[in-house]
Tab-separated table of C-alpha atoms and ligand atoms in Angstrom:
chain	number	residue	atom	x	y	z
Y	1155	UNK	CA	-167.993	97.027	83.417
Y	1156	UNK	CA	-171.329	95.299	82.888
Y	1157	UNK	CA	-170.971	95.679	79.112
Y	1158	UNK	CA	-167.777	93.588	78.994
Y	1159	UNK	CA	-167.886	89.793	79.191
Y	1160	UNK	CA	-164.161	89.058	79.140
Y	1161	UNK	CA	-160.889	89.584	77.287
Y	1162	UNK	CA	-159.965	86.939	74.724
Y	1163	UNK	CA	-156.513	86.092	73.348
Y	1164	UNK	CA	-156.588	86.465	69.570
Y	1165	UNK	CA	-153.928	83.776	69.257
Y	1166	UNK	CA	-155.118	80.912	71.516
Y	1167	UNK	CA	-158.611	81.975	72.587
Y	1168	UNK	CA	-157.814	81.989	76.329
Y	1169	UNK	CA	-160.176	84.188	78.330
Y	1170	UNK	CA	-159.218	86.676	80.999
Y	1171	UNK	CA	-161.012	88.966	83.421
Y	1172	UNK	CA	-160.465	92.644	82.556
Y	1173	UNK	CA	-158.434	93.275	85.710
Y	1174	UNK	CA	-155.911	95.980	86.529
Y	1175	UNK	CA	-152.506	95.202	85.003
Y	1176	UNK	CA	-153.885	92.667	82.503
Y	1177	UNK	CA	-152.567	93.579	79.044
Y	1178	UNK	CA	-151.693	90.384	77.148
Y	1179	UNK	CA	-152.111	86.585	77.260
Y	1180	UNK	CA	-149.874	84.747	79.755
Y	1181	UNK	CA	-149.611	81.694	77.545
Y	1182	UNK	CA	-148.770	83.433	74.285
Y	1183	UNK	CA	-146.711	86.349	75.603
Y	1184	UNK	CA	-146.866	90.040	74.664
Y	1185	UNK	CA	-145.856	89.669	70.995
Y	1186	UNK	CA	-148.542	87.150	70.011
Y	1187	UNK	CA	-151.010	87.154	72.870
Y	1188	UNK	CA	-152.924	90.342	72.088
Y	1189	UNK	CA	-156.305	90.501	73.761
Y	1190	UNK	CA	-159.648	91.456	72.299
Y	1191	UNK	CA	-162.511	92.877	74.363
Y	1192	UNK	CA	-165.636	90.699	74.107
Y	1193	UNK	CA	-168.869	92.581	74.839
Y	1194	UNK	CA	-172.327	91.728	76.053
Y	1195	UNK	CA	-174.294	93.158	73.147
Y	1196	UNK	CA	-177.641	92.621	74.853
Y	1197	UNK	CA	-176.482	94.858	77.658
Y	1198	UNK	CA	-175.249	97.475	75.172
Y	1199	UNK	CA	-178.603	97.338	73.363
Y	1200	UNK	CA	-180.373	98.002	76.651
Y	1201	UNK	CA	-178.316	101.181	77.040
Y	1202	UNK	CA	-178.357	102.801	73.578
Y	1203	UNK	CA	-180.457	102.982	70.445
Y	1204	UNK	CA	-180.576	105.094	67.287
Y	1205	UNK	CA	-183.140	107.271	69.080
Y	1206	UNK	CA	-181.013	107.720	72.194
Y	1207	UNK	CA	-178.077	108.749	70.024
Y	1208	UNK	CA	-180.246	111.244	68.154
Y	1209	UNK	CA	-181.036	112.891	71.502
Y	1210	UNK	CA	-177.524	112.685	72.923
Y	1211	UNK	CA	-175.932	116.136	73.242
Y	1212	UNK	CA	-172.457	114.846	74.126
Y	1213	UNK	CA	-170.614	115.543	70.875
Y	1214	UNK	CA	-167.488	113.583	71.704
Y	1215	UNK	CA	-166.472	109.926	71.472
Y	1216	UNK	CA	-167.962	109.384	74.924
Y	1217	UNK	CA	-171.441	109.335	73.432
Y	1218	UNK	CA	-170.450	105.742	72.578
Y	1219	UNK	CA	-169.374	104.891	76.126
Y	1220	UNK	CA	-171.509	101.702	76.312
Y	1221	UNK	CA	-169.336	100.337	73.468
Y	1222	UNK	CA	-166.159	100.884	75.436
Y	1223	UNK	CA	-164.445	98.940	78.187
Y	1224	UNK	CA	-164.500	101.630	80.856
Y	1225	UNK	CA	-166.362	101.976	84.154
Y	1226	UNK	CA	-169.842	103.350	83.529
Y	1227	UNK	CA	-169.775	107.121	84.193
Y	1228	UNK	CA	-166.204	106.725	85.451
Y	1229	UNK	CA	-163.509	109.428	85.406
Y	1230	UNK	CA	-162.399	110.824	82.027
Y	1231	UNK	CA	-159.835	113.212	80.582
Y	1232	UNK	CA	-160.901	116.785	79.906
Y	1233	UNK	CA	-160.129	117.223	76.224
Y	1234	UNK	CA	-162.921	116.969	73.672
Y	1235	UNK	CA	-162.006	113.926	71.601
Y	1236	UNK	CA	-163.988	112.678	68.612
Y	1237	UNK	CA	-167.060	113.871	66.733
Y	1238	UNK	CA	-164.714	114.988	63.998
Y	1239	UNK	CA	-166.265	116.216	60.760
Y	1240	UNK	CA	-167.329	113.828	58.024
Y	1241	UNK	CA	-167.284	115.700	54.717
Y	1242	UNK	CA	-169.152	114.595	51.634
Y	1243	UNK	CA	-166.303	115.518	49.312
Y	1244	UNK	CA	-168.050	115.934	45.959
Y	1245	UNK	CA	-165.283	117.805	44.142
Y	1246	UNK	CA	-162.697	115.288	45.274
Y	1247	UNK	CA	-165.003	112.391	44.391
Y	1248	UNK	CA	-165.350	113.664	40.828
Y	1249	UNK	CA	-161.589	114.129	40.469
Y	1250	UNK	CA	-160.967	110.575	41.657
Y	1251	UNK	CA	-163.777	109.037	39.656
Y	1252	UNK	CA	-166.245	108.132	42.387
Y	1253	UNK	CA	-169.914	109.003	42.779
Y	1254	UNK	CA	-169.848	109.234	46.567
Y	1255	UNK	CA	-166.812	109.878	48.731
Y	1256	UNK	CA	-166.716	110.905	52.377
Y	1257	UNK	CA	-163.613	112.252	54.060
Y	1258	UNK	CA	-163.411	111.719	57.811
Y	1259	UNK	CA	-161.065	114.408	59.074
Y	1260	UNK	CA	-159.637	113.108	62.317
Y	1261	UNK	CA	-156.856	115.674	62.195
Y	1262	UNK	CA	-159.428	117.892	63.916
Y	1263	UNK	CA	-158.966	116.140	67.264
Y	1264	UNK	CA	-157.438	118.083	70.183
Y	1265	UNK	CA	-153.852	117.009	69.509
Y	1266	UNK	CA	-154.551	116.741	65.758
Y	1267	UNK	CA	-154.657	113.000	65.151
Y	1268	UNK	CA	-156.914	109.974	65.471
Y	1269	UNK	CA	-154.632	108.764	68.280
Y	1270	UNK	CA	-156.609	110.964	70.663
Y	1271	UNK	CA	-159.373	108.360	70.583
Y	1272	UNK	CA	-157.042	105.736	72.021
Y	1273	UNK	CA	-155.419	108.144	74.431
Y	1274	UNK	CA	-158.764	109.211	75.861
Y	1275	UNK	CA	-159.351	105.580	76.798
Y	1276	UNK	CA	-155.864	105.178	78.225
Y	1277	UNK	CA	-156.387	108.233	80.421
Y	1278	UNK	CA	-159.785	106.959	81.588
Y	1279	UNK	CA	-158.259	103.568	82.458
Y	1280	UNK	CA	-155.284	105.207	84.182
Y	1281	UNK	CA	-157.708	107.316	86.251
Y	1282	UNK	CA	-159.736	104.202	87.133
Y	1283	UNK	CA	-156.544	102.479	88.266
Y	1284	UNK	CA	-155.263	105.633	89.990
Y	1285	UNK	CA	-152.021	105.386	87.993
Y	1286	UNK	CA	-149.604	108.283	88.498
Y	1287	UNK	CA	-147.580	107.816	85.316
Y	1288	UNK	CA	-148.554	106.760	81.806
Y	1289	UNK	CA	-145.831	105.462	79.514
Y	1290	UNK	CA	-145.884	104.934	75.795
Y	1291	UNK	CA	-143.642	104.469	72.807
Y	1292	UNK	CA	-144.752	106.004	69.581
Y	1293	UNK	CA	-143.792	107.147	66.137
Y	1294	UNK	CA	-145.001	110.569	67.341
Y	1295	UNK	CA	-148.753	111.016	67.329
Y	1296	UNK	CA	-149.672	108.544	70.063
Y	1297	UNK	CA	-147.025	110.277	72.116
Y	1298	UNK	CA	-148.253	113.829	71.686
Y	1299	UNK	CA	-151.781	112.584	72.096
Y	1300	UNK	CA	-151.273	110.790	75.396
Y	1301	UNK	CA	-149.163	113.686	76.660
Y	1302	UNK	CA	-151.963	116.173	75.979
Y	1303	UNK	CA	-154.815	114.034	77.242
Y	1304	UNK	CA	-152.905	113.082	80.397
Y	1305	UNK	CA	-151.926	116.706	81.010
Y	1306	UNK	CA	-155.618	117.624	81.068
Y	1307	UNK	CA	-156.020	115.661	84.311
Y	1308	UNK	CA	-152.536	116.105	85.773
Y	1309	UNK	CA	-151.149	112.615	85.084
Y	1310	UNK	CA	-147.414	112.482	84.329
Y	1311	UNK	CA	-146.137	110.922	81.106
Y	1312	UNK	CA	-142.873	109.281	80.057
Y	1313	UNK	CA	-142.690	109.013	76.286
Y	1314	UNK	CA	-140.300	107.107	74.054
Y	1315	UNK	CA	-140.001	108.305	70.466
Y	1316	UNK	CA	-137.534	107.321	67.738
Y	1317	UNK	CA	-134.938	110.013	67.005
Y	1318	UNK	CA	-136.465	110.549	63.551
Y	1319	UNK	CA	-139.836	111.779	64.948
Y	1320	UNK	CA	-140.761	115.115	63.281
Y	1321	UNK	CA	-139.829	118.185	65.321
Y	1322	UNK	CA	-143.407	119.441	65.408
Y	1323	UNK	CA	-144.584	116.317	67.177
Y	1324	UNK	CA	-141.722	116.375	69.663
Y	1325	UNK	CA	-142.394	120.057	70.350
Y	1326	UNK	CA	-146.027	119.180	71.014
Y	1327	UNK	CA	-144.887	116.592	73.573
Y	1328	UNK	CA	-142.620	119.000	75.350
Y	1329	UNK	CA	-145.353	121.636	75.456
Y	1330	UNK	CA	-147.641	119.101	77.142
Y	1331	UNK	CA	-144.951	118.585	79.779
Y	1332	UNK	CA	-144.005	115.023	78.886
Y	1333	UNK	CA	-140.689	113.470	79.850
Y	1334	UNK	CA	-139.412	112.697	76.366
Y	1335	UNK	CA	-136.889	109.961	75.638
Y	1336	UNK	CA	-135.658	110.402	72.074
Y	1337	UNK	CA	-134.263	106.954	71.260
Y	1338	UNK	CA	-131.433	107.031	68.758
Y	1339	UNK	CA	-132.653	103.944	66.912
Y	1340	UNK	CA	-135.609	102.423	65.064
Y	1341	UNK	CA	-139.224	102.374	66.208
Y	1342	UNK	CA	-138.774	98.693	67.078
Y	1343	UNK	CA	-135.900	99.543	69.430
Y	1344	UNK	CA	-137.900	102.430	70.852
Y	1345	UNK	CA	-140.822	100.104	71.582
Y	1346	UNK	CA	-138.567	97.586	73.348
Y	1347	UNK	CA	-137.026	100.210	75.603
Y	1348	UNK	CA	-140.427	101.490	76.657
Y	1349	UNK	CA	-141.524	97.937	77.486
Y	1350	UNK	CA	-138.431	97.516	79.634
Y	1351	UNK	CA	-139.143	100.718	81.551
Y	1352	UNK	CA	-142.821	99.817	82.033
Y	1353	UNK	CA	-141.818	96.424	83.420
Y	1354	UNK	CA	-139.435	98.043	85.828
Y	1355	UNK	CA	-141.678	100.798	87.181
Y	1356	UNK	CA	-145.202	99.454	86.667
Y	1357	UNK	CA	-146.379	102.548	84.801
Y	1358	UNK	CA	-149.705	102.527	82.982
Y	1359	UNK	CA	-148.972	101.128	79.510
Y	1360	UNK	CA	-150.476	103.012	76.584
Y	1361	UNK	CA	-148.777	101.007	73.865
Y	1362	UNK	CA	-151.858	100.625	71.716
Y	1363	UNK	CA	-151.237	97.137	70.386
Y	1364	UNK	CA	-150.554	95.660	73.796
Y	1365	UNK	CA	-153.202	97.608	75.647
Y	1366	UNK	CA	-156.477	95.913	74.686
Y	1367	UNK	CA	-158.538	99.021	75.409
Y	1368	UNK	CA	-156.857	101.503	73.076
Y	1369	UNK	CA	-158.300	99.857	69.948
Y	1370	UNK	CA	-161.720	100.210	71.554
Y	1371	UNK	CA	-161.207	103.960	71.515
Y	1372	UNK	CA	-160.078	103.946	67.905
Y	1373	UNK	CA	-163.199	102.114	66.826
Y	1374	UNK	CA	-165.296	105.158	67.724
Y	1375	UNK	CA	-164.124	106.693	64.434
Y	1376	UNK	CA	-166.327	104.160	62.662
Y	1377	UNK	CA	-169.291	104.204	65.016
Y	1378	UNK	CA	-169.282	107.970	64.665
Y	1379	UNK	CA	-168.960	107.893	60.876
Y	1380	UNK	CA	-171.865	105.478	60.698
Y	1381	UNK	CA	-174.052	107.701	62.865
Y	1382	UNK	CA	-173.027	110.748	60.785
Y	1383	UNK	CA	-174.153	108.831	57.666
Y	1384	UNK	CA	-177.488	108.183	59.349
Y	1385	UNK	CA	-176.516	104.527	59.967
Y	1386	UNK	CA	-175.778	103.863	56.335
Y	1387	UNK	CA	-172.801	101.534	55.825
Y	1388	UNK	CA	-170.307	102.507	53.107
Y	1389	UNK	CA	-169.060	99.888	50.667
Y	1390	UNK	CA	-165.457	100.652	51.594
Y	1391	UNK	CA	-163.489	102.228	54.416
Y	1392	UNK	CA	-159.904	103.232	53.674
Y	1393	UNK	CA	-157.245	103.631	56.363
Y	1394	UNK	CA	-153.470	103.977	56.408
Y	1395	UNK	CA	-151.723	101.263	58.420
Y	1396	UNK	CA	-148.641	101.204	60.634
Y	1397	UNK	CA	-148.995	99.044	63.747
Y	1398	UNK	CA	-152.445	98.009	62.586
Y	1399	UNK	CA	-154.448	99.170	65.616
Y	1400	UNK	CA	-156.318	101.880	63.744
Y	1401	UNK	CA	-157.614	99.706	60.952
Y	1402	UNK	CA	-158.446	96.925	63.408
Y	1403	UNK	CA	-160.383	99.420	65.486
Y	1404	UNK	CA	-162.121	100.901	62.463
Y	1405	UNK	CA	-163.366	97.463	61.485
Y	1406	UNK	CA	-164.385	96.580	65.019
Y	1407	UNK	CA	-166.512	99.695	65.199
Y	1408	UNK	CA	-168.703	98.401	62.391
Y	1409	UNK	CA	-168.621	94.874	63.771
Y	1410	UNK	CA	-169.897	96.120	67.132
Y	1411	UNK	CA	-172.694	98.051	65.440
Y	1412	UNK	CA	-173.576	94.929	63.509
Y	1413	UNK	CA	-173.574	92.752	66.624
Y	1414	UNK	CA	-175.686	95.276	68.495
Y	1415	UNK	CA	-178.238	95.346	65.672
Y	1416	UNK	CA	-177.617	98.902	64.436
Y	1417	UNK	CA	-176.608	97.849	60.913
Y	1418	UNK	CA	-177.119	94.762	58.776
Y	1419	UNK	CA	-173.940	94.679	56.700
Y	1420	UNK	CA	-170.245	95.462	57.010
Y	1421	UNK	CA	-167.940	97.573	54.848
Y	1422	UNK	CA	-164.937	96.215	53.006
Y	1423	UNK	CA	-161.650	97.430	54.440
Y	1424	UNK	CA	-158.722	98.785	52.411
Y	1425	UNK	CA	-155.401	98.977	54.272
Y	1426	UNK	CA	-152.830	101.366	52.817
Y	1427	UNK	CA	-149.118	101.148	53.607
Y	1428	UNK	CA	-146.117	103.122	52.415
Y	1429	UNK	CA	-144.179	101.236	49.745
Y	1430	UNK	CA	-140.950	101.835	51.711
Y	1431	UNK	CA	-142.396	100.083	54.752
Y	1432	UNK	CA	-145.233	97.724	53.937
Y	1433	UNK	CA	-144.759	94.418	55.751
Y	1434	UNK	CA	-148.489	93.631	55.732
Y	1435	UNK	CA	-149.361	94.812	52.220
Y	1436	UNK	CA	-146.379	93.042	50.703
Y	1437	UNK	CA	-147.200	89.813	52.538
Y	1438	UNK	CA	-150.780	89.961	51.243
Y	1439	UNK	CA	-149.698	90.653	47.654
Y	1440	UNK	CA	-147.222	87.778	47.753
Y	1441	UNK	CA	-149.571	85.442	49.672
Y	1442	UNK	CA	-147.079	84.741	52.452
Y	1443	UNK	CA	-146.616	85.451	56.161
Y	1444	UNK	CA	-145.431	88.966	56.970
Y	1445	UNK	CA	-141.841	89.678	57.881
Y	1446	UNK	CA	-140.118	92.767	59.284
Y	1447	UNK	CA	-139.137	95.519	56.841
Y	1448	UNK	CA	-136.989	98.639	56.866
Y	1449	UNK	CA	-138.698	101.947	57.708
Y	1450	UNK	CA	-138.081	103.942	54.514
Y	1451	UNK	CA	-140.859	106.483	54.085
Y	1452	UNK	CA	-141.638	110.112	54.831
Y	1453	UNK	CA	-144.928	108.950	56.368
Y	1454	UNK	CA	-143.389	108.619	59.821
Y	1455	UNK	CA	-146.638	107.662	61.562
Y	1456	UNK	CA	-146.928	104.482	59.498
Y	1457	UNK	CA	-143.203	103.743	59.273
Y	1458	UNK	CA	-143.542	100.592	61.351
Y	1459	UNK	CA	-141.216	97.802	60.278
Y	1460	UNK	CA	-142.552	95.374	62.889
Y	1461	UNK	CA	-146.295	95.977	63.221
Y	1462	UNK	CA	-147.452	95.329	66.771
Y	1463	UNK	CA	-151.014	94.543	65.859
Y	1464	UNK	CA	-150.512	92.618	62.645
Y	1465	UNK	CA	-152.965	89.869	63.559
Y	1466	UNK	CA	-155.888	92.195	64.244
Y	1467	UNK	CA	-155.132	94.244	61.113
Y	1468	UNK	CA	-154.846	91.221	58.830
Y	1469	UNK	CA	-158.024	89.808	60.335
Y	1470	UNK	CA	-159.956	93.015	59.641
Y	1471	UNK	CA	-158.970	93.084	55.972
Y	1472	UNK	CA	-159.491	89.357	55.509
Y	1473	UNK	CA	-162.820	89.113	57.335
Y	1474	UNK	CA	-164.206	92.024	55.311
Y	1475	UNK	CA	-163.013	90.656	51.963
Y	1476	UNK	CA	-160.836	93.737	51.782
Y	1477	UNK	CA	-157.554	94.626	50.099
Y	1478	UNK	CA	-154.102	96.028	50.795
Y	1479	UNK	CA	-152.375	98.652	48.671
Y	1480	UNK	CA	-149.025	100.417	48.840
Y	1481	UNK	CA	-148.167	104.016	47.950
Y	1482	UNK	CA	-144.823	105.669	47.256
Y	1483	UNK	CA	-143.670	108.832	48.997
Y	1484	UNK	CA	-144.264	110.798	45.785
Y	1485	UNK	CA	-147.822	109.490	45.610
Y	1486	UNK	CA	-148.321	110.531	49.229
Y	1487	UNK	CA	-147.005	114.058	48.613
Y	1488	UNK	CA	-149.238	114.284	45.565
Y	1489	UNK	CA	-152.254	113.110	47.572
Y	1490	UNK	CA	-151.559	115.825	50.156
Y	1491	UNK	CA	-151.820	118.486	47.442
Y	1492	UNK	CA	-154.725	116.760	45.724
Y	1493	UNK	CA	-156.843	116.435	48.856
Y	1494	UNK	CA	-155.961	119.926	50.001
Y	1495	UNK	CA	-156.882	121.425	46.657
Y	1496	UNK	CA	-160.080	119.471	46.053
Y	1497	UNK	CA	-161.443	119.079	49.571
Y	1498	UNK	CA	-159.773	121.696	51.758
Y	1499	UNK	CA	-158.474	118.981	54.067
Y	1500	UNK	CA	-154.803	118.967	55.013
Y	1501	UNK	CA	-153.282	115.663	56.082
Y	1502	UNK	CA	-149.790	114.807	57.267
Y	1503	UNK	CA	-148.110	112.176	55.047
Y	1504	UNK	CA	-149.594	109.215	56.937
Y	1505	UNK	CA	-152.876	111.087	57.069
Y	1506	UNK	CA	-152.988	111.463	53.290
Y	1507	UNK	CA	-151.629	107.980	52.541
Y	1508	UNK	CA	-155.155	106.557	52.632
Y	1509	UNK	CA	-156.228	109.012	49.935
Y	1510	UNK	CA	-153.170	108.129	47.842
Y	1511	UNK	CA	-154.141	104.475	48.112
Y	1512	UNK	CA	-157.772	105.155	47.327
Y	1513	UNK	CA	-156.788	106.901	44.082
Y	1514	UNK	CA	-154.857	103.819	43.015
Y	1515	UNK	CA	-157.632	101.418	43.988
Y	1516	UNK	CA	-160.172	103.394	41.970
Y	1517	UNK	CA	-157.794	103.715	39.003
Y	1518	UNK	CA	-157.152	99.969	38.993
Y	1519	UNK	CA	-160.866	99.170	39.209
Y	1520	UNK	CA	-160.735	97.447	42.592
Y	1521	UNK	CA	-163.070	100.117	43.974
Y	1522	UNK	CA	-165.929	100.822	41.541
Y	1523	UNK	CA	-167.305	104.236	40.603
Y	1524	UNK	CA	-170.715	103.580	42.143
Y	1525	UNK	CA	-169.371	102.272	45.451
Y	1526	UNK	CA	-169.590	104.541	48.489
Y	1527	UNK	CA	-166.248	105.174	50.157
Y	1528	UNK	CA	-165.161	106.641	53.482
Y	1529	UNK	CA	-161.511	107.674	53.505
Y	1530	UNK	CA	-159.967	108.615	56.837
Y	1531	UNK	CA	-157.484	111.437	57.293
Y	1532	UNK	CA	-155.736	110.282	60.426
Y	1533	UNK	CA	-153.472	113.245	61.220
Y	1534	UNK	CA	-153.222	116.957	60.455
Y	1535	UNK	CA	-150.738	118.308	57.914
Y	1536	UNK	CA	-149.284	120.964	60.215
Y	1537	UNK	CA	-147.830	118.226	62.413
Y	1538	UNK	CA	-145.026	117.698	59.931
Y	1539	UNK	CA	-144.097	121.047	58.462
Y	1540	UNK	CA	-140.965	119.819	56.685
Y	1541	UNK	CA	-142.910	117.379	54.538
Y	1542	UNK	CA	-145.803	119.805	54.159
Y	1543	UNK	CA	-143.388	122.275	52.555
Y	1544	UNK	CA	-142.003	119.461	50.409
Y	1545	UNK	CA	-145.513	118.741	49.135
Y	1546	UNK	CA	-146.554	122.354	48.754
Y	1547	UNK	CA	-143.614	123.902	46.890
Y	1548	UNK	CA	-142.730	127.582	46.871
Y	1549	UNK	CA	-145.105	130.514	46.264
Y	1550	UNK	CA	-144.638	132.971	43.370
Y	1551	UNK	CA	-142.187	135.722	44.317
Y	1552	UNK	CA	-143.547	139.170	43.454
Y	1553	UNK	CA	-141.516	142.380	43.048
Y	1554	UNK	CA	-143.326	145.132	45.011
Y	1555	UNK	CA	-144.157	147.162	41.873
Y	1556	UNK	CA	-147.102	147.293	39.442
Y	1557	UNK	CA	-144.941	145.648	36.780
Y	1558	UNK	CA	-143.965	142.943	39.187
Y	1559	UNK	CA	-147.609	142.350	39.993
Y	1560	UNK	CA	-148.550	142.086	36.332
Y	1561	UNK	CA	-145.733	139.643	35.678
Y	1562	UNK	CA	-146.765	137.512	38.626
Y	1563	UNK	CA	-150.452	137.492	37.675
Y	1564	UNK	CA	-149.695	136.268	34.171
Y	1565	UNK	CA	-147.996	133.274	35.777
Y	1566	UNK	CA	-151.320	132.209	37.282
Y	1567	UNK	CA	-153.199	132.975	34.093
Y	1568	UNK	CA	-154.697	136.430	34.762
M	514	PLP	C1	-150.768	105.971	64.098
M	514	PLP	C2	-151.177	106.540	62.827
M	514	PLP	C3	-151.612	105.755	61.760
M	514	PLP	C4	-151.647	104.252	61.766
M	514	PLP	O1	-152.219	103.659	62.906
M	514	PLP	P1	-151.701	102.235	63.366
M	514	PLP	O2	-152.566	101.857	64.494
M	514	PLP	O3	-150.266	102.387	63.763
M	514	PLP	O4	-151.831	101.334	62.193
M	514	PLP	C5	-151.994	106.385	60.608
M	514	PLP	N1	-151.960	107.733	60.477
M	514	PLP	C6	-151.560	108.517	61.496
M	514	PLP	C7	-151.557	110.000	61.287
M	514	PLP	C8	-151.160	107.962	62.702
M	514	PLP	O5	-150.747	108.768	63.679
M	515	ZN	ZN1	-153.050	83.229	74.155
């Protein structure tokens, strides 16, 4: 990996070689000693330019390979991950009160969430290391994502999910042939059990916070958005936050582009958490250190009481002069309808939480009308049918007669 200088502990600054089996800092341990990939930007600049991207026909996240910590032209999974649509959502913008709003629909990925970007990296690393099994614990989407991406190259998966994971996501896992451990406990307990099993069997570890490479995959959402905006940098990017890896990655994408000379400013970052589980947003609002919280929200993908990547997430918001916001479950359900109706984009609760937060930030004047915003939809609405139905409500029942039809049509104003 000529583009990578070393891995650096975000807690103590210790440097490590990016060797097989290296996940966290020895001195700080796996909870605190999360590693960051430090790149050689001169090398990256020698490999890519705005012109080379314009001529690149690989419409997947791998067009940004020089920005990722994988072997050059090394083995990859087979699914097409990334290059998701970026919509200029004019109707939605007007409804919210913004001049310019882009919606990045990452629910369009092969297993229908942004997690595919991290899983694609995990599979590439597992192939490099000739690992036979990949293990992960997840609130659901990382699980179905790694299961699908690993299945595409015949790698086995053992997946730990909390018992509350939505049926659709668990079904997805089973379809992809994963060995699924449904842990009858919290996400925190689920995470701990997976760590124990990984220790015991030496499986490839795709727990995104601990694995320093997964965030590098997630950052492609931003590099891609920037290219799709013709290298314009928005004033704000808005992401929902659970473990914190996604928002950390989204910020790092812009930081990498900045360091490699593609852009000359950075966006401000808005992190959105569910009110019923917002350890980071609450800590920011109350100007104190974060502490664990209960996991009381329908947005299962961000129901993370003990965020595994708190430091990187907090750093992204702080460094960008950003903000945190919380949204209630009702606001999330409303945002699902609102975004569906005014943009034709269908997010699962965690996928629409960013939009719910954006509405509040615009209403409260934190985000100004003339500021350009990119709001990410991180997962597709069909992943969680129970909550989708909750948000959608029932259709009008029509008697199969002309009178019935007339009666029904008056109800919708015809
Ligand atoms: C995982 C996930 C998030 C949050 O990502 P973190 O890295 O846990 O902060 C948001 N939305 C969806 C749909 C997800 O699957
Ligand atoms: Zn350290």
